[in-house]
Coordinates of C-alpha atoms in Angstrom, one line a residue:
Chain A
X152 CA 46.9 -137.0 19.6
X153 CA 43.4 -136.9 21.6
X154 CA 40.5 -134.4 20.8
X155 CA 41.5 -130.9 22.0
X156 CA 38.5 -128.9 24.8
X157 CA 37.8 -127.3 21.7
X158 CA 36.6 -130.0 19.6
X159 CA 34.6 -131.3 22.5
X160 CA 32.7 -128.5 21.8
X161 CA 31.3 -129.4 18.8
X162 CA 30.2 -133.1 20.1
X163 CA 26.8 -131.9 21.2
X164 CA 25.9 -130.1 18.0
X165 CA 27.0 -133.2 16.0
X166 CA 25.0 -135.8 18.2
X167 CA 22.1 -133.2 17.2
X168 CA 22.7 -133.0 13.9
X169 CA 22.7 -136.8 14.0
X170 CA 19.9 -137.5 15.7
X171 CA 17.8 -134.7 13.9
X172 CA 18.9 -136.6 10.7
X173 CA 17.0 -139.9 11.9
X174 CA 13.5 -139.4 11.9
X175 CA 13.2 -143.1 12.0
X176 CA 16.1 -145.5 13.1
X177 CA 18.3 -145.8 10.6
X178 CA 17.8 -149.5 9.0
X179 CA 21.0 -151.5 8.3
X180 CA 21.1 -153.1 4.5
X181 CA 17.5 -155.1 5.0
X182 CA 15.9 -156.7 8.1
X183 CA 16.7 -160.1 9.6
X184 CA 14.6 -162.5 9.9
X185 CA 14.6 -164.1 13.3
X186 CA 13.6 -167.9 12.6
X187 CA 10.9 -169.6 15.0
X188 CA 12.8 -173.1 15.4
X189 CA 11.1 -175.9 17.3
X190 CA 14.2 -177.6 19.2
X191 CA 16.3 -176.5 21.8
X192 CA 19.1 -173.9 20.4
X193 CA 22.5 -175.3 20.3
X194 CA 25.6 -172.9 21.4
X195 CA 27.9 -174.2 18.6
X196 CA 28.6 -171.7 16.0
X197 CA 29.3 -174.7 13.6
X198 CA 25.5 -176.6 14.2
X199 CA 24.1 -177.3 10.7
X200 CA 20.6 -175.6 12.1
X201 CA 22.6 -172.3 11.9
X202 CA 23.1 -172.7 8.4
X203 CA 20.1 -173.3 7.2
X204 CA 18.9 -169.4 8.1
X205 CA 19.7 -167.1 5.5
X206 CA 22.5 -164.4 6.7
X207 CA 22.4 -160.6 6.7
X208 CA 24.7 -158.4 5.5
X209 CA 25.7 -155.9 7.8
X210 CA 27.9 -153.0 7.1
X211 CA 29.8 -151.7 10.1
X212 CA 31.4 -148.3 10.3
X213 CA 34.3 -147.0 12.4
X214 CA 33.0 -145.4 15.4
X215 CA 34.3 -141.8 15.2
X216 CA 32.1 -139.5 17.6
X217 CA 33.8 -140.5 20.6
X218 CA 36.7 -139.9 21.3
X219 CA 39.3 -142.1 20.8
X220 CA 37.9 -143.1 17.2
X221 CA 38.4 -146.5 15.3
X222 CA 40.5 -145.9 12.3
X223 CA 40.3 -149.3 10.6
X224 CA 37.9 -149.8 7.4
X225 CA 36.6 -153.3 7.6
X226 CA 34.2 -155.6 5.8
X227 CA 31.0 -156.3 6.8
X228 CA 29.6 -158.8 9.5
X229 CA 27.0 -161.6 8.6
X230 CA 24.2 -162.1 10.8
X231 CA 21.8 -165.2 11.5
X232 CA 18.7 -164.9 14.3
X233 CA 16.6 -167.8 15.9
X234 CA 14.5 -168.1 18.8
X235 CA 12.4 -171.4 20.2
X236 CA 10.0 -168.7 22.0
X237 CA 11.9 -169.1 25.5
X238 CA 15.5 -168.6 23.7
X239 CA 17.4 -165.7 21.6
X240 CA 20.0 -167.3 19.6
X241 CA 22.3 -164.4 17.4
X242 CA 25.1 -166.3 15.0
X243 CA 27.4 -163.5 14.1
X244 CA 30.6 -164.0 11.8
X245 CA 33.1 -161.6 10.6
X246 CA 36.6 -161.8 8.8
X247 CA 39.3 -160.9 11.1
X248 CA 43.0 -162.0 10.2
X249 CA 44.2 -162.6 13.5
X250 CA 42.6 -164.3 16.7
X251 CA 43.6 -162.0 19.3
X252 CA 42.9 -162.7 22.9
X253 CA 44.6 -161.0 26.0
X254 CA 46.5 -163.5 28.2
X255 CA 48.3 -163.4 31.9
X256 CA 51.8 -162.7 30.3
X257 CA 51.0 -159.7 28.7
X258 CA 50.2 -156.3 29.3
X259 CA 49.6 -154.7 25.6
X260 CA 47.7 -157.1 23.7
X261 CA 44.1 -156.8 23.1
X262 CA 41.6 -159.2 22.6
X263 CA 39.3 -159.9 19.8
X264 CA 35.1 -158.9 20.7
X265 CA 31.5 -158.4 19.8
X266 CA 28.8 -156.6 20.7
X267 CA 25.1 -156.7 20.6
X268 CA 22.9 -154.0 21.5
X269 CA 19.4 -153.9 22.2
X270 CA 17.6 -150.5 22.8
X271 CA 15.5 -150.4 26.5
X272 CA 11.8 -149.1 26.4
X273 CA 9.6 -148.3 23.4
X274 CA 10.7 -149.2 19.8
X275 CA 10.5 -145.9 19.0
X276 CA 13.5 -145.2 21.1
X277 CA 15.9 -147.1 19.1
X278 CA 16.1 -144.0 17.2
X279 CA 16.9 -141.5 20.6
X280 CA 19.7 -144.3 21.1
X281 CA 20.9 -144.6 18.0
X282 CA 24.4 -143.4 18.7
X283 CA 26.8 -144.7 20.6
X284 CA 25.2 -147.0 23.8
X285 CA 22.1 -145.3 24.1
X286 CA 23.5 -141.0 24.0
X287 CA 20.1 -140.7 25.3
X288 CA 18.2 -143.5 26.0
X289 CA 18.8 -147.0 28.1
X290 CA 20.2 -149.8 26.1
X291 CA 21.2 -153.4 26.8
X292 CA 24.4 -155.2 25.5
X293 CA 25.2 -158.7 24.9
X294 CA 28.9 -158.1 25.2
X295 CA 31.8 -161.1 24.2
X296 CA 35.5 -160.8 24.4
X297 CA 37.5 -163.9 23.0
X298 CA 38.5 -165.8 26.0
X299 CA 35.9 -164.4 28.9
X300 CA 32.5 -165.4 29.5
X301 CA 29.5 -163.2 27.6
X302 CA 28.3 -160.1 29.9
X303 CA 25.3 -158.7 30.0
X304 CA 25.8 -154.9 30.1
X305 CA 23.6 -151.9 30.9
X306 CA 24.7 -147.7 29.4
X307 CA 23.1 -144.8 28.7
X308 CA 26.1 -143.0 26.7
X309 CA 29.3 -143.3 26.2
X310 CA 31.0 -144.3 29.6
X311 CA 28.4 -145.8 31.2
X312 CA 28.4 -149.5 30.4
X313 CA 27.5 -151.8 34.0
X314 CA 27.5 -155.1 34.4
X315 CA 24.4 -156.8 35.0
X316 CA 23.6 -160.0 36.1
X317 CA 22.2 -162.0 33.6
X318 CA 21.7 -166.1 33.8
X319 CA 20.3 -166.7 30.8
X320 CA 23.3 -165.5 28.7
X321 CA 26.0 -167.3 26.8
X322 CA 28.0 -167.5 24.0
X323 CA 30.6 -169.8 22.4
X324 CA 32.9 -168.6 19.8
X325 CA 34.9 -170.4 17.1
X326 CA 38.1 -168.9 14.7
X327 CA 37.9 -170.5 11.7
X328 CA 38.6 -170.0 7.8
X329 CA 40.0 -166.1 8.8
X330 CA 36.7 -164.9 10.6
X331 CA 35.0 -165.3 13.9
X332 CA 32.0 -167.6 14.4
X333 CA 30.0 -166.4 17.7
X334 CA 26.8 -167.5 19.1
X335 CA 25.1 -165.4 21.3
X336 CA 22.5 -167.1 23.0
X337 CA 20.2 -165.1 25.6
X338 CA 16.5 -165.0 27.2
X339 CA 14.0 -164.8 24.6
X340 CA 11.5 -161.6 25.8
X341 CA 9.7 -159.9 23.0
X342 CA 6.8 -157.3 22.8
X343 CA 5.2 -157.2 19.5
X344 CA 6.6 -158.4 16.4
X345 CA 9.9 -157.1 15.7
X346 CA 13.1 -156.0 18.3
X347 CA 15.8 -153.8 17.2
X348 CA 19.7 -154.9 17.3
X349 CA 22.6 -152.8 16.6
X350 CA 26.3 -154.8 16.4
X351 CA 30.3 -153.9 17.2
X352 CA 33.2 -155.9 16.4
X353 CA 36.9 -154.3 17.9
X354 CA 39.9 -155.9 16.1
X355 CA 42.1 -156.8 19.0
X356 CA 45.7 -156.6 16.6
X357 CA 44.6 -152.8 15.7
X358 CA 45.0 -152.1 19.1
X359 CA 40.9 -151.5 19.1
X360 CA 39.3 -151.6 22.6
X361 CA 36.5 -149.1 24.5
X362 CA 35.3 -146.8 22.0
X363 CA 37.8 -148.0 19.4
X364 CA 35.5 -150.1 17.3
X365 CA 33.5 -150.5 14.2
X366 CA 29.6 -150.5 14.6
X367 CA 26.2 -151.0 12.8
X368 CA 23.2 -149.0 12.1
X369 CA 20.6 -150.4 13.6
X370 CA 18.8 -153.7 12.5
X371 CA 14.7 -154.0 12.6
X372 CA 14.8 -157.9 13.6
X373 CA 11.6 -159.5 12.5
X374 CA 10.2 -162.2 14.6
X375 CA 8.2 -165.5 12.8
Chain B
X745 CA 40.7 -129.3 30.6
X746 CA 42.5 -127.0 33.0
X747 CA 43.9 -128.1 36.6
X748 CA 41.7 -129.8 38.4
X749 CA 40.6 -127.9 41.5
X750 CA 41.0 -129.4 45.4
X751 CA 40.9 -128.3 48.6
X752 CA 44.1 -129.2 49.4
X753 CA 46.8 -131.2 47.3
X754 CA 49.0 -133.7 49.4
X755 CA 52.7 -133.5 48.0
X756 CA 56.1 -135.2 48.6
X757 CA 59.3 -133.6 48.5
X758 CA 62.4 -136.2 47.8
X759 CA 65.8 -135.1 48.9
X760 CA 68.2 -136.5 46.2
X761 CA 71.0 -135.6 47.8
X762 CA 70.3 -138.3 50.6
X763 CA 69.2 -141.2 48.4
X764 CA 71.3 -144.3 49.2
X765 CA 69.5 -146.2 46.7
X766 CA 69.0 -149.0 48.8
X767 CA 64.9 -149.8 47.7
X768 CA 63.8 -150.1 51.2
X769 CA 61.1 -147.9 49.9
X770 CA 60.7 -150.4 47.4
X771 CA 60.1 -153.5 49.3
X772 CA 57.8 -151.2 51.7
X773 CA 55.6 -150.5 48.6
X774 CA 55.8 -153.6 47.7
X775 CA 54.8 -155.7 50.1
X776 CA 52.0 -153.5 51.2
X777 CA 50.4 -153.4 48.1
X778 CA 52.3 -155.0 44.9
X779 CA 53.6 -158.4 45.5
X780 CA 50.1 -160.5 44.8
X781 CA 47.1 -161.3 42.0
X782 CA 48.1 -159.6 38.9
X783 CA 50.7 -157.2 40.5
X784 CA 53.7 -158.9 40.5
X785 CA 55.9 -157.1 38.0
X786 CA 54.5 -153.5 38.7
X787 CA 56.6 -151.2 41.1
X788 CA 54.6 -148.4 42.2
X789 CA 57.4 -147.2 43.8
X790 CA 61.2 -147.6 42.3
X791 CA 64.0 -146.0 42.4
X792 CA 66.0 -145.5 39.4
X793 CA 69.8 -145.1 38.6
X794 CA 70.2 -142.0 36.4
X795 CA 71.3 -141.7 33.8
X796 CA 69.7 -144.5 32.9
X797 CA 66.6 -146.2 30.8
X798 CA 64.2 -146.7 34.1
X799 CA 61.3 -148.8 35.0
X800 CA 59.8 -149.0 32.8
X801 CA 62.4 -149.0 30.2
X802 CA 62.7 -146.0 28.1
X803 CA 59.8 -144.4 30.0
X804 CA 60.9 -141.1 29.3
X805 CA 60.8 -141.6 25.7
X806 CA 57.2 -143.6 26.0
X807 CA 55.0 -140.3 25.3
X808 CA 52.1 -139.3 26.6
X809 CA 51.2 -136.1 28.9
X810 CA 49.8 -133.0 26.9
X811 CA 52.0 -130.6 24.1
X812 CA 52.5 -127.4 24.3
X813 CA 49.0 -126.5 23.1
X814 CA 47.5 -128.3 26.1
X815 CA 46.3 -131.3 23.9
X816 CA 46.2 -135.0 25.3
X817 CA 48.8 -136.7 23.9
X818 CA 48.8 -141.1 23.3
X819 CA 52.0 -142.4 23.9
X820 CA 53.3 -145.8 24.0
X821 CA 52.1 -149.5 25.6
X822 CA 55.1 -151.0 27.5
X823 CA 55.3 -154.9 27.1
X824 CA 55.4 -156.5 30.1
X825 CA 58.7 -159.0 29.2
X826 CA 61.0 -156.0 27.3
X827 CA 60.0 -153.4 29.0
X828 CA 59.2 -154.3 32.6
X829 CA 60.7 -157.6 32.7
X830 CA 59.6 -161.0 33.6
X831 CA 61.0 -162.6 37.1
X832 CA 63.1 -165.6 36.7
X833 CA 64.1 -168.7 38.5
X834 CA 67.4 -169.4 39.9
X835 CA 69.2 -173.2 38.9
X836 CA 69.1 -174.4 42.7
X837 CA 67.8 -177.7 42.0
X838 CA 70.1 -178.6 39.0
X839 CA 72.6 -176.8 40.9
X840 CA 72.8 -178.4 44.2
X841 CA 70.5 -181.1 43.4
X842 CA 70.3 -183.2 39.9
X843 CA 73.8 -181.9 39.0
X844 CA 72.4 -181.6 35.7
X845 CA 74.2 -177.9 36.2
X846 CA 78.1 -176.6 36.9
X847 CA 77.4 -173.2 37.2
X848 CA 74.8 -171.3 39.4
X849 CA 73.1 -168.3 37.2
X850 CA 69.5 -168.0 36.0
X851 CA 67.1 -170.6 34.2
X852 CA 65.7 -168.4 31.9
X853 CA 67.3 -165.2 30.9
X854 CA 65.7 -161.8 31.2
X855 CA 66.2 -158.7 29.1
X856 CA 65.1 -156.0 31.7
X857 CA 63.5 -155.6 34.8
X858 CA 63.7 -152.8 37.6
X859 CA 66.8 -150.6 37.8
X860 CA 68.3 -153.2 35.8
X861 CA 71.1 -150.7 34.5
X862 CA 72.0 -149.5 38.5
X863 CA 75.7 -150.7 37.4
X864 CA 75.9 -148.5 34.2
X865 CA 75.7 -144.8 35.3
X866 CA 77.4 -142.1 33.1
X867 CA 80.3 -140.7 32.3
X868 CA 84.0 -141.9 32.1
X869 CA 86.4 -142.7 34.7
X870 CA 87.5 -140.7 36.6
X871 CA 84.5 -137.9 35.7
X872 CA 81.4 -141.1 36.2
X873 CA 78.6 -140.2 37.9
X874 CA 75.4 -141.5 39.1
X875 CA 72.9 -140.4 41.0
X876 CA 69.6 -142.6 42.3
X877 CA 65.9 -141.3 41.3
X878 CA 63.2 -142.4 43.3
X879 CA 59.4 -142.1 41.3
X880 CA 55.8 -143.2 42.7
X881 CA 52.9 -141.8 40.9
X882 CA 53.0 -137.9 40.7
X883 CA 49.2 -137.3 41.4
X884 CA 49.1 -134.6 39.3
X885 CA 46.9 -131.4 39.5
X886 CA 45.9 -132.1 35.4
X887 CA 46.6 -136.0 35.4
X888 CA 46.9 -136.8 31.6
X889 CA 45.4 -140.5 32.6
X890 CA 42.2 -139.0 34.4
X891 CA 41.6 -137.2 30.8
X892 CA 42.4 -140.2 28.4
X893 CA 39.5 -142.3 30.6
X894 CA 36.8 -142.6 28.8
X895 CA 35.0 -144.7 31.2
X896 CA 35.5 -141.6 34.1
X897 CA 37.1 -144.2 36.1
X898 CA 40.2 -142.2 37.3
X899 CA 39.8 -139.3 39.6
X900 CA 41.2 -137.1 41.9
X901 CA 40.1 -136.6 45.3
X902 CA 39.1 -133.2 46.5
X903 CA 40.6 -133.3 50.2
X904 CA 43.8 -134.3 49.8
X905 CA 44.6 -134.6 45.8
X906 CA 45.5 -138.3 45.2
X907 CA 44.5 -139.7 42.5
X908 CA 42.7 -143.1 41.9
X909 CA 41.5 -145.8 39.9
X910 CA 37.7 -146.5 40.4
X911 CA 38.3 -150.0 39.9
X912 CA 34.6 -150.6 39.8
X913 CA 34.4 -148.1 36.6
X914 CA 37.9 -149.4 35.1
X915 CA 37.2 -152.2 32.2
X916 CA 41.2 -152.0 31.4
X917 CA 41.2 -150.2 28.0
X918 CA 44.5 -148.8 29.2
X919 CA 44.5 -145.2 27.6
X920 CA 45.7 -144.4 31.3
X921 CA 48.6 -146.1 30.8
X922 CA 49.1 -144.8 27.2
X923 CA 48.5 -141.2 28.0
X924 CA 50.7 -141.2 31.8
X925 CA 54.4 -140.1 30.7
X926 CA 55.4 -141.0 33.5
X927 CA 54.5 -144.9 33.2
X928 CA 53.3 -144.9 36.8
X929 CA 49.8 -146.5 35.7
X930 CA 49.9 -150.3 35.5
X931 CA 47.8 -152.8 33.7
X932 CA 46.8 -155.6 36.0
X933 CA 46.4 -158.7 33.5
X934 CA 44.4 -161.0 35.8
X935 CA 41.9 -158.5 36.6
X936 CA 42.0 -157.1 33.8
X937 CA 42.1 -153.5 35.5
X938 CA 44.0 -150.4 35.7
X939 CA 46.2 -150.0 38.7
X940 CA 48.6 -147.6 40.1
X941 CA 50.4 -146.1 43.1
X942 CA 47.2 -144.7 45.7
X943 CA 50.0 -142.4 47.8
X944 CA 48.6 -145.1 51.0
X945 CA 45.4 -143.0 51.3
X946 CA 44.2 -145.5 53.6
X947 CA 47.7 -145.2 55.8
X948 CA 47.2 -141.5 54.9
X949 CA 43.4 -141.5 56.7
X950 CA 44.8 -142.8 60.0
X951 CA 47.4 -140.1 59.7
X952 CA 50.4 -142.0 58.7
X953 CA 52.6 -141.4 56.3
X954 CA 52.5 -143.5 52.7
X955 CA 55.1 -146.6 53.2
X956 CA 57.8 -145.3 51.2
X957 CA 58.4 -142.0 53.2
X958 CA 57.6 -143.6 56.3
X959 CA 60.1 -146.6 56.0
X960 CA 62.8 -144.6 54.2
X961 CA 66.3 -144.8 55.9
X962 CA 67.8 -142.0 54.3
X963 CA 65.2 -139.9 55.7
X964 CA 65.0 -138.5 52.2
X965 CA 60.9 -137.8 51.7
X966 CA 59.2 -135.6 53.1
X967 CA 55.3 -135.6 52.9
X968 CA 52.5 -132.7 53.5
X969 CA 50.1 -130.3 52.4
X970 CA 51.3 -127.7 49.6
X971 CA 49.3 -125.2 51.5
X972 CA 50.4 -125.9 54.5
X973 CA 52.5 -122.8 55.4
X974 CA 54.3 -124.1 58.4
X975 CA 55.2 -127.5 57.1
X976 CA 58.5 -128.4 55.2
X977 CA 56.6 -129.1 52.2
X978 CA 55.5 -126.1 51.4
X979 CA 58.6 -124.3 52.3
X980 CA 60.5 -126.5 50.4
X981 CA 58.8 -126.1 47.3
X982 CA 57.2 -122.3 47.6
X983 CA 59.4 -120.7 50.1
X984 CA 63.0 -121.4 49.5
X985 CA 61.9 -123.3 46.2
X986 CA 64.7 -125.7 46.3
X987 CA 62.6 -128.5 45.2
X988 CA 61.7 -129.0 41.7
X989 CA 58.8 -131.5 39.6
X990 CA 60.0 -133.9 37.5
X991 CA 60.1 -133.2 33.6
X992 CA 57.5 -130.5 34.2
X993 CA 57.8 -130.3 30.1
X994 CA 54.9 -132.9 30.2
X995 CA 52.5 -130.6 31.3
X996 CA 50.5 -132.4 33.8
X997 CA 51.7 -130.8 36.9
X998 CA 53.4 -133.4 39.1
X999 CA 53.0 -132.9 43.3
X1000 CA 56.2 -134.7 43.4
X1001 CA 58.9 -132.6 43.8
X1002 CA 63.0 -133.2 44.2
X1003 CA 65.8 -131.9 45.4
X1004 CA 68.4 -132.3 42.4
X1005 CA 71.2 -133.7 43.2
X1006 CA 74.7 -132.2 43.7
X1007 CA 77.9 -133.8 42.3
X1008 CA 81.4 -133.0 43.0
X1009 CA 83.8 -131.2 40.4
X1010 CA 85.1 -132.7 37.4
X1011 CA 88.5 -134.1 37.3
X1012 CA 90.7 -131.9 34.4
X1013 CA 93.3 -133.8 32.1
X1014 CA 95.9 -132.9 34.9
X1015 CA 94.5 -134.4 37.7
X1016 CA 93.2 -131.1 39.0
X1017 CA 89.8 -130.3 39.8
X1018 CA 87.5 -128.0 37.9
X1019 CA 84.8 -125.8 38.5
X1020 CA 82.3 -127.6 36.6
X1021 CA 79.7 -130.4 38.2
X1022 CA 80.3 -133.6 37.7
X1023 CA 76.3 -134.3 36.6
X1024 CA 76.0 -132.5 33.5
X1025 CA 73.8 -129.7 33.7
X1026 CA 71.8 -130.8 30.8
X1027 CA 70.6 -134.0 32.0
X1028 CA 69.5 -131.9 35.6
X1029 CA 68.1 -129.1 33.6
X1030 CA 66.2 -131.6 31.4
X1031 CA 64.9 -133.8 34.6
X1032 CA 64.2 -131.1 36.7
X1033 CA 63.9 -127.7 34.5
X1034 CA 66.1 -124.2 33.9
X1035 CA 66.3 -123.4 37.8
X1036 CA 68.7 -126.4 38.7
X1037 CA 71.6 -124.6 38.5
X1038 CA 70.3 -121.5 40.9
X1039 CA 69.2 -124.7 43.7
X1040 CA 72.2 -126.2 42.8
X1041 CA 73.8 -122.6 44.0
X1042 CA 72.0 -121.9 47.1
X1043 CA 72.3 -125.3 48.3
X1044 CA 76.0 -124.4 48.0
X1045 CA 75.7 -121.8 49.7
X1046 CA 73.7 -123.2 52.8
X1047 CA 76.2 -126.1 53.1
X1048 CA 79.0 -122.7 53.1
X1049 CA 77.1 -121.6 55.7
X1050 CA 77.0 -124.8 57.8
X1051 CA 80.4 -125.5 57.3
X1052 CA 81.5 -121.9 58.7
X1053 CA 79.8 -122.9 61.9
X1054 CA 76.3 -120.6 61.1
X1055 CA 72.9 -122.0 60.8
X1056 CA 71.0 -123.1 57.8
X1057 CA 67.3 -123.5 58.5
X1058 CA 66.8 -125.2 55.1
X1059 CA 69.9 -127.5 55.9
X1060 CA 68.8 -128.4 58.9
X1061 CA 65.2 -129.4 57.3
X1062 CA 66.7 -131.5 54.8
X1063 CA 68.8 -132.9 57.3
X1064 CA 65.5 -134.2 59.4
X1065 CA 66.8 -134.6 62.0
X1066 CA 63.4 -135.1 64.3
X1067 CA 62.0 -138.2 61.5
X1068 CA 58.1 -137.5 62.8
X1069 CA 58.7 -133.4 61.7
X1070 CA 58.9 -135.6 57.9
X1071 CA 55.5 -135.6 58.0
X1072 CA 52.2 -133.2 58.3
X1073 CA 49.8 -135.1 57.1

């Protein structure tokens, strides 16, 4: 069953409460570190470079403001940054049972994705777009889907993602040990020392899809 | 969310009474708009043998639409090879020539597929019945799939009431095709977008009616304004209200409207004829709502009228007998 008129209602007095709530954004479990590395970024999720960064921990939560809401609990994501000062390199892994991806022959089956999302404009307004794509402010997305090539998205709120082009972006991904293995690799453009990231994973086997995901707080990224 | 307002809402009435079943309206859909990239197995237009499972199967059963408190309701994903059917191959070349086969029949089998139980019907010999029941995409005045969008991709125009997929909105979450109860809201898997039955708007623009009406045989569709006071339409379905919506029970307020079918008298144990329809008046009543039996009487009583040699201006419009009167569009 969907969200009644009457609990649409409320929507607007929680995304105020919310955002009244965060005075400053919201910080996921500590910052990441994104590593200065002299050498051209490889794509592959497996590259012993990778591993050499320490990971974050990063708690993701069911995304239940919009309707419809994730349902699934799931365990946290692991993060790794670099850059080379021309590149952005994100390594994200997460546990996920089954490696779903849609196909030609079916009709029902979802696939398996990440998100990451950048706020547009003044650090500052990583806290106006805190909630789900930017509720209020502009926000750019490094979007995968298991078995399409990474977009590069544009929203203000929910229902407002756009494609945009974006030449600079790609990403390989790799399902190994139970998890996902994705490197997001994009243009490298930074004003002052730190950027702020936010992350969503869908579960393709739960059926999770559009607003049916699990997502981060969001993540101060400090630049070497 | 309440009916959506429009200026005027475009509507189709389908005589089932006159339905051959043949799916010339079908193959018209079909070839104008389904048989290529992605859209192979979808019928926006199909025509049905009731009683029966449909297209796709057990659609009826598939939820969706709103309850009784108005609430959006998910339903059910159909899977494209059990519950639309995959197309299959025939065994020409082993057949005729490798030899490698004896007997001509399919390569691979299938488990379903359009109007795959046409043979079945109901009933038992010699009270079976059957009747044919032709669906395209109501374009409903509160489409359930318009309100499961959360991308806004689906609306519904203001001039004319047909509802479409903005397919530069749509990024194929298919809550559409969840929430429609009427499984007329397909998911195209190469691109990976939302597609359904458009009523021909573009046909509709130059002034022609949609493909299925306009190639129908039977001359079983008729197709025009609800508000338009002098066309059939509207004194079909608000005048002499002989033509009914389709499970209305879903709540989403279909513009497609029928006339149910009539069926001749049961047989009794003796051999004599009863009083009773040979269509059970529960599966009318539960297709088409609690009025079916008073259509069912006063299209009995037209056809009285016809058949003593007076005139029935509602016969005669079901009847069509000038084709081009069909349609005021």
């Amino acid at each position: 069953m969907r969200m009644s008129w009457w609990e649409t209602l409320w929507l607007p007095f929680i995304a105020l409460g919310l955002l009244s709530c965060q005075s400053t954004p919201q910080l996921a479990d500590a910052g990441l570190t994104v590593r200065f590395l002299s050498q051209e970024l490889p794509l592959d999720p497996a590259a012993p470079v990778y591993h050499q960064l320490s990971p974050l921990k990063v708690s993701v939560y069911p995304q239940l403001l919009i309707h419809p809401y994730a349902s699934q609990e799931r365990p946290p994501i692991y993060v790794r940054a670099a850059h080379n000062g021309g590149e952005l390199v994100f390594l994200v892994e997460w546990s996920d049972d089954t490696l779903d991806r849609e196909d030609h022959q079916e009709v029902d089956k979802f696939a398996d994705a990440c998100a990451i999302m950048f706020p547009q404009g003044e650090v500052e307004e990583a806290t106006a777009a805190a909630l789900m794509m930017g509720f209020l402010k502009p926000v750019r997305i490094w979007y995968w889907k298991n078995g399409q090539p990474a977009q590069s998205l544009e929203g203000k709120g929910p229902g407002t993602l756009k494609r945009i082009p974006d030449g600079f972006l790609s990403c390989k991904a790799l399902y190994r040990d139970g998890g996902w293995h994705l490197v997001f690799k994009g243009a490298f453009r930074l004003k002052g020392d730190h950027l702020w990231v936010a992350f969503a994973v869908w579960d393709g086997s739960k059926g999770e899809r559009g607003p049916q995901k699990s997502i981060s707080n969001w993540v101060r990224a400090y630049v070497e | 969310m309440a009916l959506l307002k429009v200026r005027r809402q475009l509507a189709m009435v389908i005589d089932l009474n006159k339905c051959l079943g043949c799916q010339t309206c079908t193959l018209a859909c079909k070839t104008q708009w389904t048989n290529r990239n992605g859209r192979e197995y979808m019928y926006w237009n199909m025509v049905e043998t009731m009683p029966g499972r449909g297209y796709p199967r057990d659609w009826q059963l598939a939820g969706g639409g709103f309850n009784e408190g108005g609430e959006l309701m998910t339903g059910r994903l159909p899977n494209l090879a059990s519950d639309y059917g995959l197309p299959w191959e025939y065994n020409y070349q082993e057949l005729l020539r490798t030899g490698d086969s004896q007997m001509f029949g399919p390569v691979q089998g299938s488990n379903w597929g359009p109007n795959w139980d046409e043979d079945q019907g109901g009933g038992i010999y010699p009270n079976s019945y059957y009747f044919y029941l032709p669906r395209i995409c109501n374009h409903c005045s509160r489409p359930a799939c318009l309100e499961a969008c959360p991308r806004k991709a689906i609306y519904k125009r203001e001039e004319d009431g047909i509802v479409l997929v903005d397919l530069r909105r749509c990024r194929g979450y298919r809550y559409c095709v969840e929430s429609c109860p009427y499984k007329k809201v397909f998911y195209n898997p190469l691109l990976k977008k939302a597609e359904k039955c458009i009523f021909c708007f573009p046909r509709v623009e130059k002034g022609i009616a949609p493909a299925c009406a306009r190639q129908c045989v039977g001359r079983i569709r008729h197709v025009g304004y609800l508000e338009d006071r002098e066309g059939a339409v509207y004194r079909l379905v608000h005048e002499w209200r002989v033509a009914l919506p389709l499970k209305a029970q879903f709540g989403t307020g279909p513009n497609v409207f029928y006339i149910p079918p009539i069926s001749p008298p049961r047989f009794l144990p003796d051999g004599n004829l009863s009083e009773e329809p040979r269509i059970p008046s529960d599966l009318l009543i539960d297709l088409f709502g609690e009025r079916v039996p008073e259509v069912l009487a006063l299209l009995d009583q037209e056809m009285a009228r016809k058949r003593a040699g007076q005139s029935s201006e509602l016969l005669d419009t079901l009847i069509a007998y000038v084709h081009r009167e069909m349609f005021r569009i």
